[in-house]
Amino acid sequence: MASNAGTVAREHTEPSAESRKPTWRDFYQLAKPGILFSNSITVFGGFWIASGQTGERIDFLLLLWTLLGSALVMASGCVLNNYLDRDLDKLMTRTQKRATARGAISPRVVMWYGITLGVVGLGVLYLLANPLAALLGFAGLLVYVWVYTAWLKRTSVYSTSIGGISGAIPPMIGFTAVSGELGAGAWILFLIMFLWQPPHFWALGIRRKEEYRAAGYPLLPVVQGNHATKLAMMRYTIMLVPGSLLLYLYGYVGEIYVIAATILGMIWVVMTLRGFQAQDDEAWARKMFVYSINYLTLLFLVMVIDTNFVSATPSIPFERIG
Ligand code: HEM
Ligand SMILES: CC(C)=CCC/C(C)=C/CC/C(C)=C/COP(=O)(O)OP(=O)(O)O
């Protein structure tokens, strides 16, 4: 199936000499900047709520190093993901313009670009944050590049859920950069991100099911169909509501967060339920995908605004203290 589709895709999309020329923009895009930005929001969230528990000033220099180090490590993961997926990325409209799929940059250069980003990023985390933050970065990289990209994405319907472990690590990096240990807050943020990712990705999977099928990826919508995928999405969005409230139960955030997280989560559950009556699954899935990103951004925004700062030291920014 995959090889037939591949022949068809290649016939229509053989890149011209012009499209083969690499640009600086290609190198930038290989790091998947949109995904880096959202993941950095979660690093920031982890850093901020851990800072709330220390009773000390926010260490803005440490914040800067943590954001830089984690962004470099995540960029490394994205570049290496593009490197490893360059054959199948040719077969999907969504991905075939990537420099790796067009053959615009030599695979060796891309591989070394990814490795360099990773080594520098892990070095920044190790030397300027702490060894635990670096270790988590390394674990995230390993899961994303090796377990998800090189292994499960091509072979298993469980790739999305297990790959979600890597996307749940960035807020833990932010948290441990401050605390130096894996406190309850780190695990709760892990849980929130772990539950958020499958509905985020399956929305896209339903919308682009035929592309994924043609490329040969055993994604849930491809293997079990839209209905089974909607049921699975519902399980995750429902669990996300109580999951997100654990931050309040453990004293990291206040009541404003509780109200916002409940409303945001319930909207997502209702949207998921509406999927069972949708006339047009692709249109519904597009809305679900957009909402997943808005949900994540708003949840972390409110989390940061309503962080409980345990100390009444007036030097803490925004005076959201005590
Ligand atoms: C198992 C984990 C994940 C999978 C499989 C996944 C999959 C994807 C895919 C395939 C796209 C491309 C959409 C397109 O080109 O139309 C995408 C976009 C996006 N993802 Fe995820 N994602 C995951 C985790 C995350 C995480 C952890 C974040 C952020 C915290 C995130 C944020 C985004 C954002 C902001 C976009 C849109 C921007 C862009 O396409 O550059 N994703 N995701
Ligand atoms: C600490 C660390 C390194 C964490 C990794 C964080 C990270 C980059 C999470 C995002 C996961 C993601 C975008 C998966 C999509 O890959 P895909 O291959 O399904 O997407 P594609 O088809 O667009 O390439």
Short mmCIF file of C-alpha atoms and ligand atoms in Angstrom, two decimals:
data_model
loop_
_atom_site.label_atom_id
_atom_site.label_comp_id
_atom_site.label_asym_id
_atom_site.label_seq_id
_atom_site.Cartn_x
_atom_site.Cartn_y
_atom_site.Cartn_z
CA MET A 1 0.00 0.00 0.00
CA ALA A 2 2.67 2.45 1.04
CA SER A 3 4.89 1.74 -1.95
CA ASN A 4 2.06 2.21 -4.51
CA ALA A 5 1.07 5.46 -2.94
CA GLY A 6 4.71 6.44 -2.89
CA THR A 7 5.05 5.94 -6.63
CA VAL A 8 1.98 8.10 -7.23
CA ALA A 9 3.18 10.85 -4.90
CA ARG A 10 6.67 10.89 -6.42
CA GLU A 11 5.31 11.14 -9.98
CA HIS A 12 3.42 14.30 -9.11
CA THR A 13 5.90 15.96 -6.81
CA GLU A 14 9.43 15.44 -8.14
CA PRO A 15 11.11 18.65 -6.92
CA SER A 16 12.50 21.12 -9.42
CA ALA A 17 16.17 22.18 -9.25
CA GLU A 18 14.98 25.51 -7.82
CA SER A 19 13.03 23.89 -4.98
CA ARG A 20 16.11 21.85 -4.06
CA LYS A 21 18.11 24.93 -3.05
CA PRO A 22 18.29 25.19 0.75
CA THR A 23 17.60 28.53 2.44
CA TRP A 24 18.13 29.73 6.02
CA ARG A 25 14.38 29.54 6.36
CA ASP A 26 14.60 25.80 5.63
CA PHE A 27 16.97 25.31 8.57
CA TYR A 28 14.64 27.33 10.79
CA GLN A 29 11.56 25.38 9.65
CA LEU A 30 13.29 22.04 10.25
CA ALA A 31 13.22 22.88 13.97
CA LYS A 32 9.35 23.13 13.81
CA PRO A 33 9.10 26.61 15.39
CA GLY A 34 5.33 26.44 16.08
CA ILE A 35 5.73 23.28 18.15
CA LEU A 36 8.83 24.69 19.87
CA PHE A 37 6.90 27.77 20.91
CA SER A 38 4.00 25.79 22.49
CA ASN A 39 6.38 23.43 24.23
CA SER A 40 8.27 26.43 25.59
CA ILE A 41 5.01 27.71 27.11
CA THR A 42 4.85 24.46 29.09
CA VAL A 43 8.52 24.77 30.14
CA PHE A 44 7.74 28.28 31.37
CA GLY A 45 4.63 27.02 33.23
CA GLY A 46 6.64 24.32 34.99
CA PHE A 47 9.33 26.80 35.94
CA TRP A 48 6.81 29.32 37.24
CA ILE A 49 4.74 27.03 39.45
CA ALA A 50 7.90 25.49 40.94
CA SER A 51 9.15 29.02 41.67
CA GLY A 52 5.90 29.70 43.51
CA GLN A 53 6.79 27.00 46.03
CA THR A 54 10.33 28.12 46.77
CA GLY A 55 9.44 31.32 48.59
CA GLU A 56 12.31 33.03 46.78
CA ARG A 57 12.57 35.60 43.99
CA ILE A 58 11.98 34.36 40.47
CA ASP A 59 15.44 33.62 39.07
CA PHE A 60 15.07 35.23 35.65
CA LEU A 61 18.57 34.30 34.52
CA LEU A 62 17.89 30.64 35.32
CA LEU A 63 14.57 30.98 33.47
CA LEU A 64 16.41 32.27 30.40
CA TRP A 65 18.93 29.39 30.41
CA THR A 66 16.18 26.83 30.98
CA LEU A 67 14.11 28.16 28.08
CA LEU A 68 17.17 28.32 25.83
CA GLY A 69 18.50 24.88 26.77
CA SER A 70 15.13 23.13 26.47
CA ALA A 71 14.32 24.90 23.18
CA LEU A 72 17.64 23.70 21.72
CA VAL A 73 17.02 20.13 22.90
CA MET A 74 13.47 20.15 21.49
CA ALA A 75 14.72 21.68 18.23
CA SER A 76 17.24 18.85 18.07
CA GLY A 77 14.38 16.34 18.43
CA CYS A 78 12.38 18.02 15.67
CA VAL A 79 15.35 18.20 13.28
CA LEU A 80 16.23 14.55 13.91
CA ASN A 81 12.55 13.65 13.46
CA ASN A 82 12.66 15.35 10.05
CA TYR A 83 15.92 13.56 9.26
CA LEU A 84 14.51 10.12 10.06
CA ASP A 85 11.12 10.75 8.41
CA ARG A 86 12.53 12.19 5.17
CA ASP A 87 11.39 9.18 3.09
CA LEU A 88 7.78 9.14 4.29
CA ASP A 89 7.51 12.95 4.49
CA LYS A 90 7.79 12.90 0.68
CA LEU A 91 4.51 11.03 0.52
CA MET A 92 2.30 13.51 2.38
CA THR A 93 1.12 16.90 1.07
CA ARG A 94 1.50 18.37 4.56
CA THR A 95 5.17 17.46 4.81
CA GLN A 96 6.51 17.17 1.27
CA LYS A 97 7.77 20.78 1.14
CA ARG A 98 10.20 20.18 4.00
CA ALA A 99 13.82 20.65 2.97
CA THR A 100 14.54 17.06 4.01
CA ALA A 101 11.69 15.68 1.86
CA ARG A 102 12.65 17.88 -1.13
CA GLY A 103 16.22 16.67 -0.85
CA ALA A 104 17.32 20.32 -0.57
CA ILE A 105 19.75 19.64 2.29
CA SER A 106 21.94 16.59 2.49
CA PRO A 107 20.76 14.11 5.15
CA ARG A 108 24.24 14.12 6.72
CA VAL A 109 24.08 17.89 7.23
CA VAL A 110 20.60 17.59 8.77
CA MET A 111 21.75 14.81 11.08
CA TRP A 112 24.73 16.82 12.32
CA TYR A 113 22.59 19.94 12.63
CA GLY A 114 20.22 17.97 14.90
CA ILE A 115 23.01 16.36 16.94
CA THR A 116 24.76 19.72 17.45
CA LEU A 117 21.55 21.37 18.67
CA GLY A 118 21.04 18.50 21.11
CA VAL A 119 24.59 18.54 22.50
CA VAL A 120 24.54 22.33 22.97
CA GLY A 121 21.05 22.27 24.51
CA LEU A 122 21.88 19.46 26.94
CA GLY A 123 25.12 21.27 27.82
CA VAL A 124 23.21 24.49 28.60
CA LEU A 125 20.74 22.59 30.80
CA TYR A 126 23.48 20.61 32.57
CA LEU A 127 25.82 23.51 33.24
CA LEU A 128 23.42 26.42 33.71
CA ALA A 129 20.30 24.71 35.15
CA ASN A 130 21.04 21.35 36.77
CA PRO A 131 21.90 17.72 35.87
CA LEU A 132 18.32 16.49 36.48
CA ALA A 133 16.89 19.00 33.98
CA ALA A 134 19.52 17.83 31.46
CA LEU A 135 18.72 14.16 32.18
CA LEU A 136 15.02 14.82 31.53
CA GLY A 137 15.92 16.60 28.29
CA PHE A 138 17.95 13.58 27.24
CA ALA A 139 15.08 11.22 28.13
CA GLY A 140 12.63 13.37 26.13
CA LEU A 141 14.98 13.35 23.16
CA LEU A 142 15.41 9.59 23.35
CA VAL A 143 11.67 8.95 23.49
CA TYR A 144 10.84 11.40 20.68
CA VAL A 145 13.62 10.47 18.28
CA TRP A 146 14.18 6.82 18.93
CA VAL A 147 11.04 5.33 20.53
CA TYR A 148 8.47 7.50 18.68
CA THR A 149 10.03 8.50 15.35
CA ALA A 150 12.39 5.65 14.51
CA TRP A 151 10.32 2.84 15.95
CA LEU A 152 6.63 3.20 16.86
CA LYS A 153 5.41 5.87 14.43
CA ARG A 154 5.87 3.43 11.52
CA THR A 155 4.92 0.25 13.29
CA SER A 156 2.35 0.71 16.02
CA VAL A 157 -1.08 2.17 16.60
CA TYR A 158 0.13 3.04 20.11
CA SER A 159 2.76 5.47 18.81
CA THR A 160 0.66 8.53 19.66
CA SER A 161 0.08 7.68 23.32
CA ILE A 162 3.62 6.48 23.96
CA GLY A 163 5.17 9.30 21.91
CA GLY A 164 3.19 11.60 24.19
CA ILE A 165 5.71 10.85 26.94
CA SER A 166 8.26 13.06 25.16
CA GLY A 167 5.87 15.99 24.81
CA ALA A 168 5.03 15.69 28.52
CA ILE A 169 8.65 16.12 29.60
CA PRO A 170 9.25 19.84 28.78
CA PRO A 171 7.17 21.17 31.74
CA MET A 172 9.10 18.77 33.98
CA ILE A 173 12.35 20.32 32.75
CA GLY A 174 11.05 23.77 33.72
CA PHE A 175 9.91 22.51 37.13
CA THR A 176 13.09 20.66 38.03
CA ALA A 177 15.32 23.51 36.84
CA VAL A 178 13.96 25.36 39.88
CA SER A 179 13.30 22.60 42.38
CA GLY A 180 16.16 20.24 41.53
CA GLU A 181 13.82 17.32 42.14
CA LEU A 182 10.72 15.70 40.68
CA GLY A 183 8.01 17.09 42.96
CA ALA A 184 4.25 16.44 42.68
CA GLY A 185 3.89 19.51 40.42
CA ALA A 186 6.26 18.01 37.87
CA TRP A 187 4.26 14.77 37.73
CA ILE A 188 0.92 16.59 37.49
CA LEU A 189 2.18 18.69 34.57
CA PHE A 190 3.45 15.49 32.97
CA LEU A 191 -0.03 13.98 33.34
CA ILE A 192 -1.76 17.05 31.89
CA MET A 193 0.47 17.06 28.81
CA PHE A 194 0.30 13.28 28.44
CA LEU A 195 -3.53 13.43 28.35
CA TRP A 196 -3.62 16.49 26.10
CA GLN A 197 -1.54 15.11 23.23
CA PRO A 198 -3.57 12.17 21.83
CA PRO A 199 -6.74 14.23 21.20
CA HIS A 200 -4.51 17.00 19.77
CA PHE A 201 -2.88 14.64 17.32
CA TRP A 202 -5.84 12.39 16.48
CA ALA A 203 -7.80 15.48 15.41
CA LEU A 204 -5.13 15.98 12.77
CA GLY A 205 -5.07 12.24 12.13
CA ILE A 206 -8.81 12.23 11.28
CA ARG A 207 -8.45 15.31 9.08
CA ARG A 208 -5.53 13.87 7.15
CA LYS A 209 -6.40 10.18 7.45
CA GLU A 210 -6.02 9.36 3.76
CA GLU A 211 -2.60 11.01 3.61
CA TYR A 212 -1.42 9.02 6.62
CA ARG A 213 -2.91 5.85 5.11
CA ALA A 214 -1.13 6.47 1.79
CA ALA A 215 2.18 7.01 3.58
CA GLY A 216 1.62 3.78 5.51
CA TYR A 217 1.46 5.13 9.07
CA PRO A 218 -0.61 2.87 11.37
CA LEU A 219 -2.42 5.76 13.05
CA LEU A 220 -5.55 5.06 15.11
CA PRO A 221 -7.99 6.66 12.58
CA VAL A 222 -6.34 4.67 9.78
CA VAL A 223 -6.31 1.35 11.64
CA GLN A 224 -9.56 1.51 13.64
CA GLY A 225 -11.54 4.29 11.94
CA ASN A 226 -13.02 7.62 13.01
CA HIS A 227 -15.57 6.30 15.49
CA ALA A 228 -13.02 4.37 17.56
CA THR A 229 -10.74 7.41 17.44
CA LYS A 230 -13.51 9.71 18.69
CA LEU A 231 -14.15 7.32 21.59
CA ALA A 232 -10.46 7.34 22.46
CA MET A 233 -10.33 11.15 22.22
CA MET A 234 -13.30 11.34 24.57
CA ARG A 235 -11.54 9.21 27.18
CA TYR A 236 -8.55 11.57 27.14
CA THR A 237 -10.49 14.85 27.19
CA ILE A 238 -12.68 13.59 30.06
CA MET A 239 -9.66 12.51 32.13
CA LEU A 240 -7.99 15.84 31.43
CA VAL A 241 -10.60 17.77 33.44
CA PRO A 242 -9.85 16.17 36.86
CA GLY A 243 -6.20 15.76 35.84
CA SER A 244 -5.78 19.50 35.33
CA LEU A 245 -7.41 20.22 38.71
CA LEU A 246 -4.78 18.23 40.61
CA LEU A 247 -2.60 21.34 40.49
CA TYR A 248 -5.13 23.05 42.76
CA LEU A 249 -5.44 20.08 45.13
CA TYR A 250 -1.67 20.15 45.60
CA GLY A 251 -1.72 23.89 46.30
CA TYR A 252 0.16 25.16 43.25
CA VAL A 253 -2.64 27.36 41.89
CA GLY A 254 -5.75 29.21 43.07
CA GLU A 255 -9.47 29.29 42.40
CA ILE A 256 -9.29 31.32 39.19
CA TYR A 257 -7.32 28.45 37.68
CA VAL A 258 -9.94 25.93 38.89
CA ILE A 259 -12.75 27.84 37.18
CA ALA A 260 -10.79 28.39 33.97
CA ALA A 261 -9.46 24.81 33.77
CA THR A 262 -12.93 23.38 34.35
CA ILE A 263 -14.55 25.59 31.71
CA LEU A 264 -11.78 25.05 29.15
CA GLY A 265 -11.82 21.29 29.78
CA MET A 266 -15.62 20.99 29.62
CA ILE A 267 -15.71 22.90 26.33
CA TRP A 268 -13.27 20.36 24.91
CA VAL A 269 -15.35 17.43 26.23
CA VAL A 270 -18.51 18.91 24.64
CA MET A 271 -16.68 19.50 21.35
CA THR A 272 -15.48 15.89 21.44
CA LEU A 273 -19.02 14.61 22.06
CA ARG A 274 -20.29 16.69 19.14
CA GLY A 275 -17.96 14.69 16.95
CA PHE A 276 -20.31 11.72 17.21
CA GLN A 277 -23.02 13.72 15.42
CA ALA A 278 -20.73 15.53 12.99
CA GLN A 279 -21.83 15.52 9.33
CA ASP A 280 -18.34 16.47 8.22
CA ASP A 281 -15.63 14.74 10.27
CA GLU A 282 -12.82 16.75 8.66
CA ALA A 283 -14.39 20.11 9.51
CA TRP A 284 -15.02 18.92 13.07
CA ALA A 285 -11.46 17.61 13.37
CA ARG A 286 -10.04 20.94 12.17
CA LYS A 287 -11.93 22.74 14.96
CA MET A 288 -10.71 20.17 17.50
CA PHE A 289 -7.09 20.68 16.43
CA VAL A 290 -7.32 24.47 16.68
CA TYR A 291 -9.06 24.19 20.04
CA SER A 292 -6.36 21.84 21.39
CA ILE A 293 -3.74 24.55 20.84
CA ASN A 294 -5.96 27.32 22.25
CA TYR A 295 -6.77 25.14 25.27
CA LEU A 296 -3.11 24.52 25.99
CA THR A 297 -2.12 28.17 25.64
CA LEU A 298 -4.97 29.45 27.82
CA LEU A 299 -4.57 26.75 30.49
CA PHE A 300 -0.90 27.60 30.95
CA LEU A 301 -1.60 31.32 30.83
CA VAL A 302 -4.13 31.07 33.67
CA MET A 303 -1.84 28.66 35.55
CA VAL A 304 0.92 31.28 35.47
CA ILE A 305 -1.38 34.18 36.36
CA ASP A 306 -2.90 32.26 39.28
CA THR A 307 0.21 30.58 40.69
CA ASN A 308 0.27 30.42 44.47
CA PHE A 309 3.43 32.07 45.72
CA VAL A 310 4.04 30.66 49.19
CA SER A 311 6.19 33.54 50.43
CA ALA A 312 4.93 37.05 51.06
CA THR A 313 8.16 38.58 49.79
CA PRO A 314 7.10 41.75 47.91
CA SER A 315 9.90 41.31 45.39
CA ILE A 316 8.00 38.53 43.64
CA PRO A 317 6.64 39.88 40.35
CA PHE A 318 2.98 40.72 39.80
CA GLU A 319 2.42 40.77 43.59
CA ARG A 320 0.45 37.52 43.30
CA ILE A 321 1.83 36.43 46.65
CA GLY A 322 0.93 34.75 49.87
C1 HEM B 1 2.58 12.66 20.60
C2 HEM B 1 2.77 13.96 20.61
C3 HEM B 1 2.41 14.91 19.47
C4 HEM B 1 2.09 14.61 18.20
C5 HEM B 1 2.06 13.24 17.56
C6 HEM B 1 1.85 15.87 17.51
C7 HEM B 1 1.58 16.01 16.17
C8 HEM B 1 1.52 17.19 15.50
C9 HEM B 1 1.54 17.33 14.08
C10 HEM B 1 1.67 16.20 13.09
C11 HEM B 1 1.45 18.64 13.79
C12 HEM B 1 1.49 19.27 12.41
C13 HEM B 1 0.17 19.88 12.02
C14 HEM B 1 0.15 20.44 10.61
O1 HEM B 1 1.22 20.57 9.99
O2 HEM B 1 -0.95 20.78 10.14
C15 HEM B 1 1.35 19.32 15.03
C16 HEM B 1 1.21 20.68 15.12
C17 HEM B 1 1.30 21.34 16.29
N1 HEM B 1 1.56 20.80 17.51
FE1 HEM B 1 1.64 18.86 17.97
N2 HEM B 1 2.00 16.89 18.38
C18 HEM B 1 2.35 16.36 19.58
C19 HEM B 1 2.68 17.06 20.70
C20 HEM B 1 2.65 18.41 20.78
C21 HEM B 1 3.04 19.13 21.94
C22 HEM B 1 3.60 18.52 23.23
C23 HEM B 1 2.83 20.44 21.67
C24 HEM B 1 3.02 21.63 22.53
C25 HEM B 1 3.13 21.63 23.80
C26 HEM B 1 2.31 20.54 20.33
C27 HEM B 1 1.97 21.70 19.71
C28 HEM B 1 1.65 21.82 18.39
C29 HEM B 1 1.40 23.07 17.70
C30 HEM B 1 1.40 24.46 18.30
C31 HEM B 1 1.18 22.77 16.38
C32 HEM B 1 0.83 23.75 15.23
C33 HEM B 1 2.01 24.50 14.76
C34 HEM B 1 2.80 23.81 13.71
O3 HEM B 1 2.28 23.01 12.92
O4 HEM B 1 4.00 24.14 13.60
N3 HEM B 1 2.21 19.28 19.83
N4 HEM B 1 1.40 18.43 16.06
C1 LIG B 2 12.56 17.15 25.67
C2 LIG B 2 12.10 16.83 24.30
C3 LIG B 2 13.12 16.64 23.26
C4 LIG B 2 10.79 16.75 24.08
C5 LIG B 2 10.19 16.60 22.74
C6 LIG B 2 9.09 17.63 22.65
C7 LIG B 2 8.43 17.61 21.33
C8 LIG B 2 9.18 18.11 20.15
C9 LIG B 2 7.14 17.24 21.28
C10 LIG B 2 6.36 17.30 20.06
C11 LIG B 2 5.99 15.95 19.61
C12 LIG B 2 5.59 16.06 18.16
C13 LIG B 2 5.58 17.34 17.46
C14 LIG B 2 5.28 15.04 17.49
C15 LIG B 2 4.91 15.13 16.06
O1 LIG B 2 5.85 14.50 15.34
P1 LIG B 2 5.42 13.85 14.00
O2 LIG B 2 6.61 13.15 13.43
O3 LIG B 2 4.20 13.03 14.16
O4 LIG B 2 5.05 15.16 13.16
P2 LIG B 2 5.29 15.43 11.64
O5 LIG B 2 4.52 14.39 10.90
O6 LIG B 2 4.76 16.83 11.45
O7 LIG B 2 6.77 15.34 11.42
#
